[in-house]
CSV table of C-alpha atoms and ligand atoms in Angstrom, one decimal:
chain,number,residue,atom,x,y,z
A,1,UNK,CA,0.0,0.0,0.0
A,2,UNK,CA,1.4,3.3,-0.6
A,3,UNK,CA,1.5,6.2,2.0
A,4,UNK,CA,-1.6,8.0,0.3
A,5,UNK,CA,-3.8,4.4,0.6
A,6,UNK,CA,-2.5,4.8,4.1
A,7,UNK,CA,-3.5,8.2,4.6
A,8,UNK,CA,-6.4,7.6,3.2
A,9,UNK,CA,-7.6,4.4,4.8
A,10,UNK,CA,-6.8,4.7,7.6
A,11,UNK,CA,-8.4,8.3,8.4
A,12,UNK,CA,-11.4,6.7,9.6
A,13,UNK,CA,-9.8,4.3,11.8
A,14,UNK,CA,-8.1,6.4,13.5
A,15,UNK,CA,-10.7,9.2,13.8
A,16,UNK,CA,-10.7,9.0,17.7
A,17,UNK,CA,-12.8,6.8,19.8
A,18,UNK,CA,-15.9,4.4,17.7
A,19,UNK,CA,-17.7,5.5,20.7
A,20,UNK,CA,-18.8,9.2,19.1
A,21,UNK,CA,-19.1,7.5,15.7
A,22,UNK,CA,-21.5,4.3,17.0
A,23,UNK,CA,-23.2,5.5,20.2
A,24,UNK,CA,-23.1,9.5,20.9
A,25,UNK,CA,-25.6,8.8,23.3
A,26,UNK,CA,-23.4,6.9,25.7
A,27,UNK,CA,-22.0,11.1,26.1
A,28,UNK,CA,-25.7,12.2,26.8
A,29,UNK,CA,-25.9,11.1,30.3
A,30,UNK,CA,-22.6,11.4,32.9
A,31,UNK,CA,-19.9,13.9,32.8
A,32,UNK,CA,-20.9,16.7,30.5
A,33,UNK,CA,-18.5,16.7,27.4
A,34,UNK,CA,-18.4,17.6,23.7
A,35,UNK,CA,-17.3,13.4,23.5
A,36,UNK,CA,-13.8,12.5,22.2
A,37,UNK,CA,-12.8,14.7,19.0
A,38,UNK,CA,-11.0,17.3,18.5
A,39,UNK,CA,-12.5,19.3,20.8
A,40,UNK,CA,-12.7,17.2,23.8
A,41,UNK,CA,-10.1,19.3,25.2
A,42,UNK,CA,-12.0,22.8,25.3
A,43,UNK,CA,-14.0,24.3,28.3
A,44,UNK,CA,-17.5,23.9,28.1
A,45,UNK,CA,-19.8,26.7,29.3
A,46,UNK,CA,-22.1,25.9,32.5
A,47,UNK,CA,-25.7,25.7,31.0
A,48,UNK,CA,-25.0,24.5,27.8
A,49,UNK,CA,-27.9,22.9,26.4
A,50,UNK,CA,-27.8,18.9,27.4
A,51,UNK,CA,-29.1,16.1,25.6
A,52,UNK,CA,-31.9,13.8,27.8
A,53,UNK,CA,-31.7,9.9,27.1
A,54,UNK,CA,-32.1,8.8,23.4
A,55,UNK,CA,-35.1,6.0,23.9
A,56,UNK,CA,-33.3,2.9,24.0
A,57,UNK,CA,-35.1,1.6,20.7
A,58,UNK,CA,-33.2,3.4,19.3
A,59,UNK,CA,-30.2,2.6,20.2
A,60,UNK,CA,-30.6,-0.5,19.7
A,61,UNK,CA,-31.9,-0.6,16.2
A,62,UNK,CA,-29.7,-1.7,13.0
A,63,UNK,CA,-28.2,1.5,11.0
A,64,UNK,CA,-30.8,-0.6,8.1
A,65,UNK,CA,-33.5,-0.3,10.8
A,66,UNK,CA,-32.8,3.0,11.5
A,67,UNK,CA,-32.5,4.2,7.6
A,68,UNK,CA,-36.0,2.7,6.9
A,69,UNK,CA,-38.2,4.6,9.7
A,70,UNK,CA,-35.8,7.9,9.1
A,71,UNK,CA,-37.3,7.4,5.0
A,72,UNK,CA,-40.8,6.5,6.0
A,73,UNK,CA,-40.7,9.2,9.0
A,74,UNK,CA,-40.0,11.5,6.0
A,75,UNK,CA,-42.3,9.9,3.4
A,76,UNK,CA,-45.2,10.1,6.0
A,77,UNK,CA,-44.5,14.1,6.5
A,78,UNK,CA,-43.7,15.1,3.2
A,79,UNK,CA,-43.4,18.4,2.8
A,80,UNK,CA,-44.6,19.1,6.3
A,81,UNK,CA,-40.8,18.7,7.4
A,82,UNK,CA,-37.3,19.8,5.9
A,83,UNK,CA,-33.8,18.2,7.0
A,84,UNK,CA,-31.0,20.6,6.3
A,85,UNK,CA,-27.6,18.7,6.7
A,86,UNK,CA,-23.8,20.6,7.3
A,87,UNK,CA,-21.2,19.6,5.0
A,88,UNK,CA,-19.0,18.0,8.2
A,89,UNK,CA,-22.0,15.9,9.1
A,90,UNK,CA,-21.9,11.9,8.8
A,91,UNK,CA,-22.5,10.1,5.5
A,92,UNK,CA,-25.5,8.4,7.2
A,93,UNK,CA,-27.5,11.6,8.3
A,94,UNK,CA,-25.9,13.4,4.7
A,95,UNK,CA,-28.2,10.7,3.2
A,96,UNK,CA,-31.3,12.1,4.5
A,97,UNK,CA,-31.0,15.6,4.0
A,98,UNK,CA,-32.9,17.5,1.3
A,99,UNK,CA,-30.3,20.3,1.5
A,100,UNK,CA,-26.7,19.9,2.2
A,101,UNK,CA,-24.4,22.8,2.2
A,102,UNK,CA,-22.2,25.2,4.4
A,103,UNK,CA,-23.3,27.1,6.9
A,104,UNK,CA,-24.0,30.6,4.8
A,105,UNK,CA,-26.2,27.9,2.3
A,106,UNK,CA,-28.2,26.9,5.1
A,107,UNK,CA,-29.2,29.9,6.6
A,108,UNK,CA,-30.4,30.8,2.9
A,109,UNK,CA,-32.1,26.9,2.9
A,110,UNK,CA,-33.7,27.5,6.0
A,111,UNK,CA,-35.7,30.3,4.6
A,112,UNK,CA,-36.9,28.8,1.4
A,113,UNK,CA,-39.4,26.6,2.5
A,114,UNK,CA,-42.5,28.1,3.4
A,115,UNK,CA,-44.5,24.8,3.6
A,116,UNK,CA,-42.4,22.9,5.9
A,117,UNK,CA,-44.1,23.3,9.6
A,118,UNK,CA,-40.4,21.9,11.2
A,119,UNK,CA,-36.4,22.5,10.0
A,120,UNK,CA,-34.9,19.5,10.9
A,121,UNK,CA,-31.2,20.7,11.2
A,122,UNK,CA,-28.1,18.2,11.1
A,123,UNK,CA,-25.6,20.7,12.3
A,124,UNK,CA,-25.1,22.3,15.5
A,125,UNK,CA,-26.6,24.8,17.9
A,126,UNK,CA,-25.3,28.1,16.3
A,127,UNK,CA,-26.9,26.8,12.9
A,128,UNK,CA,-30.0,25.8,14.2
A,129,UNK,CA,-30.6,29.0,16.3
A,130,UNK,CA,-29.3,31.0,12.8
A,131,UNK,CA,-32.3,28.9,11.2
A,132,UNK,CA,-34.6,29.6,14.1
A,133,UNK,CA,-34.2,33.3,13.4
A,134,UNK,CA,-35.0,33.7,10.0
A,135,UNK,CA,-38.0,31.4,9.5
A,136,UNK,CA,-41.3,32.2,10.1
A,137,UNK,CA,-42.7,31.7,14.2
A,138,UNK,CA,-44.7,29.0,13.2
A,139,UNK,CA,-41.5,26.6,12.1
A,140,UNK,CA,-39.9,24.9,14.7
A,141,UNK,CA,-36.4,24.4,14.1
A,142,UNK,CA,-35.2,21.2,15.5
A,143,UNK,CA,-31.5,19.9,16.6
A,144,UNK,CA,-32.1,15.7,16.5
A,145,UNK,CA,-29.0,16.0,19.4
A,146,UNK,CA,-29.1,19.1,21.9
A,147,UNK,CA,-25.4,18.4,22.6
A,148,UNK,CA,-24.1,19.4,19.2
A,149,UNK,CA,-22.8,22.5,20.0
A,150,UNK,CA,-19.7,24.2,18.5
A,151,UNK,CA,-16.4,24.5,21.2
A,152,UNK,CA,-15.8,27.3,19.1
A,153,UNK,CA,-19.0,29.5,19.7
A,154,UNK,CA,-18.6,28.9,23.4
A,155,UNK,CA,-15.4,30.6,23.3
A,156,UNK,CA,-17.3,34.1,23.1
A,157,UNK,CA,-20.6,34.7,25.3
A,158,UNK,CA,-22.2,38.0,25.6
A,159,UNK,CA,-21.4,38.6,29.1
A,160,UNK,CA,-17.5,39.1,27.8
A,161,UNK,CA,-18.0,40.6,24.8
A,162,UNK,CA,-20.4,43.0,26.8
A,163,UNK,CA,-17.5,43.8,29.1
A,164,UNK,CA,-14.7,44.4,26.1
A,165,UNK,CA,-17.3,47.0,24.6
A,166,UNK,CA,-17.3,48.5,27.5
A,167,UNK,CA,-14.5,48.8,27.8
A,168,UNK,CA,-13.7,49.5,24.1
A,169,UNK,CA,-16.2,52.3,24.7
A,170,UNK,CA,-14.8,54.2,27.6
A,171,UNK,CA,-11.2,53.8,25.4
A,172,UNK,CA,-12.4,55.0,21.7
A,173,UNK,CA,-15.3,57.1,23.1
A,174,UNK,CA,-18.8,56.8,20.8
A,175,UNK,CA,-18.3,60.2,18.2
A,176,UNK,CA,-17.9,59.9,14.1
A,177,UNK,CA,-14.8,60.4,12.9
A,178,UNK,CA,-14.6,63.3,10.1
A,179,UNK,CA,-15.6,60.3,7.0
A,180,UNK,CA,-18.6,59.6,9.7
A,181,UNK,CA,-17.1,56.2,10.4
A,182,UNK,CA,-17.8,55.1,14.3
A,183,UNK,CA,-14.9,54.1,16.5
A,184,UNK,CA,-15.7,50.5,16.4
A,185,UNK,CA,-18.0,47.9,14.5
A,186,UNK,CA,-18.3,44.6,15.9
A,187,UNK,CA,-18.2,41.2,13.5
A,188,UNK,CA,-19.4,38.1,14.9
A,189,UNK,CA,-18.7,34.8,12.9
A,190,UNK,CA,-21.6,33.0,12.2
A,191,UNK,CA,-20.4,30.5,14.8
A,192,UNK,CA,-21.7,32.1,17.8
A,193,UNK,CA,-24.6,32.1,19.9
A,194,UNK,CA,-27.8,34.2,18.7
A,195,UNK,CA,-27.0,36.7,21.7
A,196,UNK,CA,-23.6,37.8,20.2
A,197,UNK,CA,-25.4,38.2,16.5
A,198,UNK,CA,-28.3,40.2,18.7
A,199,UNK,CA,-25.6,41.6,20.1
A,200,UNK,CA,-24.0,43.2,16.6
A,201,UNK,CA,-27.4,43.9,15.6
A,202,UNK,CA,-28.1,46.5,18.0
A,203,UNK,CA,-24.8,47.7,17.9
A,204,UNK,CA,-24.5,48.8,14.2
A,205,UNK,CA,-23.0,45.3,13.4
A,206,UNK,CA,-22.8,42.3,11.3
A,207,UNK,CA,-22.4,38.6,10.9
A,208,UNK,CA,-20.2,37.2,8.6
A,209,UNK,CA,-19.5,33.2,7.5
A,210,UNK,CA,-16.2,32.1,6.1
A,211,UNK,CA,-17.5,32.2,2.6
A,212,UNK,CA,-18.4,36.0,2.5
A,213,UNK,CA,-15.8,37.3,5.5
A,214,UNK,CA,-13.8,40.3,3.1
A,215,UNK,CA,-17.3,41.4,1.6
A,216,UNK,CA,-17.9,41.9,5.6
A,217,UNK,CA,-15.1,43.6,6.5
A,218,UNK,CA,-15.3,46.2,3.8
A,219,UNK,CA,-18.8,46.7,4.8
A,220,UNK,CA,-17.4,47.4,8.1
A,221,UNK,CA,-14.6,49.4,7.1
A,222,UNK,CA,-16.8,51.8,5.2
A,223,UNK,CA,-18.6,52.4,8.6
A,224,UNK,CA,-16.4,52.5,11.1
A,225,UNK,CA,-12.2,53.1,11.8
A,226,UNK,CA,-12.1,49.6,13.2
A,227,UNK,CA,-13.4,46.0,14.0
A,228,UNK,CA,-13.7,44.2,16.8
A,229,UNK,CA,-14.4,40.3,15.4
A,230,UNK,CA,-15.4,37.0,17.6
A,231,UNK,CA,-15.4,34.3,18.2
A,232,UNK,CA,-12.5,32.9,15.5
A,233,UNK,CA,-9.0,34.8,15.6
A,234,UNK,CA,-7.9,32.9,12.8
A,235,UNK,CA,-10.7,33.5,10.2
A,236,UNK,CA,-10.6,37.4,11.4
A,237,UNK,CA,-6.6,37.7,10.8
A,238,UNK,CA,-6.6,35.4,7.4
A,239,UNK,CA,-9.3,37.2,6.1
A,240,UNK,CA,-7.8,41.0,7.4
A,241,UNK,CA,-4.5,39.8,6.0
A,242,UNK,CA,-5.4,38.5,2.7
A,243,UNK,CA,-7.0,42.9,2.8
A,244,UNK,CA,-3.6,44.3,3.5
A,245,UNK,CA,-4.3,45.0,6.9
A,246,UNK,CA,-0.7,44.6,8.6
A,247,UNK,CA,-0.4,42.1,11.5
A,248,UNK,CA,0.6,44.4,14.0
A,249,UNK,CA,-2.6,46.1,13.2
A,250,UNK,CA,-4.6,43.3,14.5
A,251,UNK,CA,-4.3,42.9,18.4
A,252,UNK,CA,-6.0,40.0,19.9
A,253,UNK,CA,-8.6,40.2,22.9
A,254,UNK,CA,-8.4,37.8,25.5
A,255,UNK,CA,-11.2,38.0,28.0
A,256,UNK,CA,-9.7,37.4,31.0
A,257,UNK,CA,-7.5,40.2,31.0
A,258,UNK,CA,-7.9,43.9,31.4
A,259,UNK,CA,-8.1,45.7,27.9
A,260,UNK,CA,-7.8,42.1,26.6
A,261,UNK,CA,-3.8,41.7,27.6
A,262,UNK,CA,-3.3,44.9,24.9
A,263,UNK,CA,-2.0,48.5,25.6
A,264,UNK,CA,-4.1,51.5,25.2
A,265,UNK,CA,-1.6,52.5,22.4
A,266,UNK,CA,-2.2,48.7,20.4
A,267,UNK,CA,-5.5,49.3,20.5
A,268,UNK,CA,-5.6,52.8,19.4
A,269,UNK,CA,-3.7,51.7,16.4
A,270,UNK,CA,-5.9,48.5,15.7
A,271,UNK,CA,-7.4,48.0,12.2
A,272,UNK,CA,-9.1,44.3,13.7
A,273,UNK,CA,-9.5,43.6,17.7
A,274,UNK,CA,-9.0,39.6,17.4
A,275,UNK,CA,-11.1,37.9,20.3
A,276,UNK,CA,-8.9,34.9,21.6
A,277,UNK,CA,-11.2,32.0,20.1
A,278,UNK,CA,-10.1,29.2,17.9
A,279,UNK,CA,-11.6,26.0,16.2
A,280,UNK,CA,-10.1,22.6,17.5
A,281,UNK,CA,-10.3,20.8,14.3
A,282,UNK,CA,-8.9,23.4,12.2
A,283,UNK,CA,-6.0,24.4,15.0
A,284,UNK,CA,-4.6,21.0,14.3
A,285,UNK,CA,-3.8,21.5,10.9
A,286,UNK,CA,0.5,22.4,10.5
A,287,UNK,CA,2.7,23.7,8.6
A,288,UNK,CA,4.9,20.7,8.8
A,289,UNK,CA,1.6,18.3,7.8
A,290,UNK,CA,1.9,20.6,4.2
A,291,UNK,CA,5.4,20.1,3.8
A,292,UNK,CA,5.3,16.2,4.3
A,293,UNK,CA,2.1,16.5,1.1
A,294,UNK,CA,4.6,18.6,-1.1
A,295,UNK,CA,7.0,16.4,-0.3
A,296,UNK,CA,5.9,13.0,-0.9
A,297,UNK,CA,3.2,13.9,-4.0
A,298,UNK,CA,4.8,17.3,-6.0
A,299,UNK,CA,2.4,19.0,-8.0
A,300,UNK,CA,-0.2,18.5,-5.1
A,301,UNK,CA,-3.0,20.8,-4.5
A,302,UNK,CA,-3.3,22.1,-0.7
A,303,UNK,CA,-5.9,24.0,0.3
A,304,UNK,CA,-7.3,24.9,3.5
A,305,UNK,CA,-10.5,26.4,5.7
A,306,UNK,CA,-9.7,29.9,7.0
A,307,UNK,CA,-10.3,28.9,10.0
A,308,UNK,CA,-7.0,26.7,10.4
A,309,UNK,CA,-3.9,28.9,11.6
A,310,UNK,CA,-2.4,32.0,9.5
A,311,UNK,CA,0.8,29.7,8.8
A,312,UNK,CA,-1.2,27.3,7.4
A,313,UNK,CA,-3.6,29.2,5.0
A,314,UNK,CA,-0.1,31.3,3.8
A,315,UNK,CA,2.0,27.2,3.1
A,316,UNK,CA,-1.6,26.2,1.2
A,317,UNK,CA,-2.2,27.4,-2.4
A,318,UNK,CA,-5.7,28.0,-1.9
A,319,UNK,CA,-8.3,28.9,1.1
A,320,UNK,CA,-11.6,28.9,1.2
A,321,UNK,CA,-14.9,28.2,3.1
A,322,UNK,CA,-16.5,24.2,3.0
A,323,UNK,CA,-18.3,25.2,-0.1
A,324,UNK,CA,-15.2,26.9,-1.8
A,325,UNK,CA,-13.3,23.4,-1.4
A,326,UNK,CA,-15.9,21.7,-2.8
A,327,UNK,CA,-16.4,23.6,-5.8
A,328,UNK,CA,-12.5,24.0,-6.4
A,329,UNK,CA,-12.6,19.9,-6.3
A,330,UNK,CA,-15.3,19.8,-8.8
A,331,UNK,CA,-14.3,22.5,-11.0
A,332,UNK,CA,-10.8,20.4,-11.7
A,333,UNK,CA,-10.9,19.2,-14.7
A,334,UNK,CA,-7.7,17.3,-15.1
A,335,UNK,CA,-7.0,14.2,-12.5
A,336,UNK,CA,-5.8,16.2,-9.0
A,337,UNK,CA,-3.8,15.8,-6.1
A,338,UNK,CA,-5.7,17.5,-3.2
A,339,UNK,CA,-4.8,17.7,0.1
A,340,UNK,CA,-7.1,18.9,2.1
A,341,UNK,CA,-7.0,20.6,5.6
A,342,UNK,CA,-11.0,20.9,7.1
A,343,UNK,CA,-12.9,18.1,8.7
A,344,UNK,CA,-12.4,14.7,7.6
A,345,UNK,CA,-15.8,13.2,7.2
A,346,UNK,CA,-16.5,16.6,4.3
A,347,UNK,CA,-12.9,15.3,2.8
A,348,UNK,CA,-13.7,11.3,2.8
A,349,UNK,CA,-17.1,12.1,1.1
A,350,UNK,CA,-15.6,14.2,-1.5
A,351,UNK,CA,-12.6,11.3,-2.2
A,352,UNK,CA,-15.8,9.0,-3.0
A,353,UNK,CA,-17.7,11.4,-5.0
A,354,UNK,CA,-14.6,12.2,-7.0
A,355,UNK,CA,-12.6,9.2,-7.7
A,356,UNK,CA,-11.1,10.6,-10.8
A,357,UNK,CA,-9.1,12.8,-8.3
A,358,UNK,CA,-6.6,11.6,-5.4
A,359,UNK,CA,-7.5,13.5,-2.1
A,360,UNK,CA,-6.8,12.8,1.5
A,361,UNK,CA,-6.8,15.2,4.8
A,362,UNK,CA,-4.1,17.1,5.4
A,363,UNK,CA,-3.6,15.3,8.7
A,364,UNK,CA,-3.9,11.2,9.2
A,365,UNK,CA,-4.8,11.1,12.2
A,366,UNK,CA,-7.7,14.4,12.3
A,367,UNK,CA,-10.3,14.0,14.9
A,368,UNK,CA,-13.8,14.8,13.4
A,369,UNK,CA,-15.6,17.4,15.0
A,370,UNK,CA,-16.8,15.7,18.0
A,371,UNK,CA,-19.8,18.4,18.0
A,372,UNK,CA,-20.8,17.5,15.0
A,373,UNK,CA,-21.0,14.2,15.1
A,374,UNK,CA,-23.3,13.8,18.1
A,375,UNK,CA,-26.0,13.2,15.5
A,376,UNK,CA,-26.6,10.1,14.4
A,377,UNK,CA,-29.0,8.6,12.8
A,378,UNK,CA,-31.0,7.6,15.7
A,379,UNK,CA,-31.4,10.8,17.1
A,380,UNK,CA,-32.9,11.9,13.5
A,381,UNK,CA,-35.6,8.7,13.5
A,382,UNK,CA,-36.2,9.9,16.9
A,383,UNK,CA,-37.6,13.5,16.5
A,384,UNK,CA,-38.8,12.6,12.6
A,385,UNK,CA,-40.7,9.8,14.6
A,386,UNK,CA,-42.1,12.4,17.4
A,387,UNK,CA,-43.1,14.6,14.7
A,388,UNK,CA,-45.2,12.0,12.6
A,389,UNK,CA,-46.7,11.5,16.2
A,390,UNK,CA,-47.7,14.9,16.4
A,391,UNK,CA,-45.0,16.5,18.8
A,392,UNK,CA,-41.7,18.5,18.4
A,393,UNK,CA,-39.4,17.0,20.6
A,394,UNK,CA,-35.5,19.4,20.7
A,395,UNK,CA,-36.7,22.4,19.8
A,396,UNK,CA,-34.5,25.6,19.2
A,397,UNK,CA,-36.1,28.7,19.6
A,398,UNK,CA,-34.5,32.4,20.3
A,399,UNK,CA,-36.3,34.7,22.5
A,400,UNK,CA,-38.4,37.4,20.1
A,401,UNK,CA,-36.2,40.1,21.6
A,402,UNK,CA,-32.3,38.7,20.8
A,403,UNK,CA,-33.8,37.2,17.6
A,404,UNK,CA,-35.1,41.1,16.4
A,405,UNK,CA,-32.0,42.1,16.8
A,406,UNK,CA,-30.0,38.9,15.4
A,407,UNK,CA,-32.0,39.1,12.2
A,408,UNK,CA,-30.9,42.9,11.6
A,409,UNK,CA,-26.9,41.6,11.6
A,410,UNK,CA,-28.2,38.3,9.6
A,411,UNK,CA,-29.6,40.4,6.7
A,412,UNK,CA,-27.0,42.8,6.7
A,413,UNK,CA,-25.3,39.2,6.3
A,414,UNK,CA,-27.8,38.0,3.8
A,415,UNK,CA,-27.3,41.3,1.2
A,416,UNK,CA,-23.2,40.3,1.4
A,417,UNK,CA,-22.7,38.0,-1.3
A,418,UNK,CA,-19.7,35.6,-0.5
A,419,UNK,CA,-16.4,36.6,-2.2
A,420,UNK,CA,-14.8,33.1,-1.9
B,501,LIG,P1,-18.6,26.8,6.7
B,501,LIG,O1,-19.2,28.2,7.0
B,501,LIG,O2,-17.6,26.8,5.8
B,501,LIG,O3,-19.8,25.9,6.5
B,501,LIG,O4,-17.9,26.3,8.1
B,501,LIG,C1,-18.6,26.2,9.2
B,501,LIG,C2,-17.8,25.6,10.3
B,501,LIG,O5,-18.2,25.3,11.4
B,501,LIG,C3,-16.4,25.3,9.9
B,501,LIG,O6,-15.7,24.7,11.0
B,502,LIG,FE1,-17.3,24.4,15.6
B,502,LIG,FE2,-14.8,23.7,14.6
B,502,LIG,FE3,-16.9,22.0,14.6
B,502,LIG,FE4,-16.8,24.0,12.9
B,502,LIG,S1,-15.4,22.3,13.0
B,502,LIG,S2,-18.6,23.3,14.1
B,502,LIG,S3,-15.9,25.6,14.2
B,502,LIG,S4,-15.9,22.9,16.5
């Protein structure tokens, strides 16, 4: 076998524990935990939402088993119900969704279909709250698994970003400059909680997803002298970078210190205040992993999700949001190398859907995104099941206040077309 049928084959295998992969729910009860992945290591917030018992049918059923009352769940509601899936989620929920797409598609998805009474959503919490916000009140947006949250959206909650504005407030004061631009305009990633996009909303802000984040941050720029951008460091200093804003323009935020561990005179000069938060699946992309894919198959093609370290995204030829990657695979017309540095069950799919092509994940031994992959297809025959049975069981719903304000920064999303 050569080293890329290694890489290659064995990614799955090695993909942490089978646990996550064959029974999440073995997670739901116990020591609260995002389960074994790659972010098994981060801090989860108190109060994060928690998943109750799956019913044990269901855990006990066949994938088959499973498969069959997931299709006739969804035969039986028709177009009553709608299952959005994430490009990161499992092959065996990806199956059953009507729309599969990054997160920027989704929110778009989530809005186009008037006749579905519930939004199933295969993602994770940010997503489904996104989806919550923009569809009508009588849609209930459901997450199959409460637990799928995203380590990287708990990095920033509103009572610390609340306290930097403050204090970003009492620094920069609240008056125009002389173009009329205000001292600061705060970005939030679309990974975050709907009280940090309610949050930019009433604040003259905006959200932004990887696949529109320079279109954002020239909106911004035209309205105020600087930005102040959570929860993802990474995706804010990629994307200020690739805009020629100089590094030592960009100081980073970190909560637990006073004026974020900066100077007065840092921040005074800031083009981008970076908050200190970072993706665990992306973070483990190197480098070195880059060099070892030049190395061992020349000519290949590397490219990465902004979210993975500046060093990274400046050694790749190419980066670019889940949806970017997979329209660069397709668009290759010639048989590719790719390597590929974003989560590996988006990266395995796209190695069978393009076997013309040779692509692998950047790292052999990635974790998959252990938030992510708390749904399985059990939990989805589980609330398709409840629904059939006339109830909505893992409901997500925003309170009418934070959502008002959310769905001001969302559209102001919404009108950016993506740029990559
Ligand atoms: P996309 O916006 O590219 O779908 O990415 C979402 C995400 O969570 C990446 O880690
Ligand atoms: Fe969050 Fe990272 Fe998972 Fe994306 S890959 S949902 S940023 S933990």
């Amino acid at each position: 076998m050569s080293s890329i049928d290694t890489i290659i084959r064995t990614a799955p295998a090695e993909s942490c524990t089978p646990e996550l992969a064959q029974g999440p729910w073995t997670f739901d009860l116990g020591t609260p935990g995002y389960g074994p992945g790659a972010s098994m290591g981060d801090v989860i917030p108190t109060g994060s939402p928690r998943q109750g018992q799956l019913p044990g049918e269901y855990q006990r059923a066949s994938n088959d088993e499973l498969h069959e009352r997931i299709r006739a769940a969804k035969a039986t509601l028709g177009e009553r119900v709608v299952v959005l899936g994430h490009f990161y989620q499992r092959d065996e929920v990806v199956q059953h969704a009507d729309f599969l797409g990054d997160s920027f598609q989704l929110a778009n998805a989530a809005q186009t279909v008037p006749n579905a009474e519930a939004i199933v959503f295969c993602g994770v919490h940010f997503m489904a709250e996104t989806a919550d916000i923009l569809a009508r009140d009588d849609q209930a947006v459901i997450l199959p698994n409460l637990a799928a949250g995203c380590s990287m959206a708990d990095m920033a909650d509103i009572d610390s970003v609340e306290e930097c504005w403050e204090q970003l407030t009492a620094l920069y004061g609240t008056e125009p400059d002389a173009q009329g631009r205000v001292p600061v305009i705060p970005v939030t990633y679309m990974n975050s909680s709907a009280a940090l996009k309610g949050f930019c909303g009433r604040n003259g802000g905006i959200v932004c997803t990887s696949s529109n984040a320079a279109t954002v941050l020239e909106w911004a720029f035209e309205r105020g002298q600087r930005v102040l951008f959570f929860p993802d460091q990474h995706l804010g200093r990629n994307t200020a970078k690739a805009m020629g804003v100089p590094l030592e323009r960009m100081p980073m935020w970190n909560p637990n210190k006073p004026l974020g561990g900066s100077t007065p005179d840092d921040l005074a000069d800031a083009r981008v205040i970076l908050w200190h938060g970072f993706c665990s699946v992306h973070k483990r992309f190197s480098v070195d992993q880059i060099a070892r894919a030049r190395a061992e198959f020349p000519g290949v093609r590397v490219i990465v999700h902004p979210e993975c370290p500046m060093p990274v995204v400046d050694a790749a030829d190419e980066a670019g949001s889940t949806d970017y990657i997979r329209k660069a695979v397709a668009a290759a017309t010639e048989p590719t190398t790719f390597a590929i540095g974003t989560e590996v069950n988006m990266v395995n799919r796209l190695a069978a859907e393009f076997p013309q092509h040779t692509i692998f994940c950047l790292d052999p031994v990635v974790c998959p995104c252990s938030t992510m992959y708390r749904i399985h297809p059990g939990y989805l025959a589980w609330v398709l099941e409840r629904l059939v049975a006339g109830e909505v069981i893992n409901r997500i719903t925003v309170s009418p206040e934070v959502a008002a304000d959310a769905r001001i920064a969302l559209e102001r999303m919404l009108a950016a077309r993506p740029t990559v």
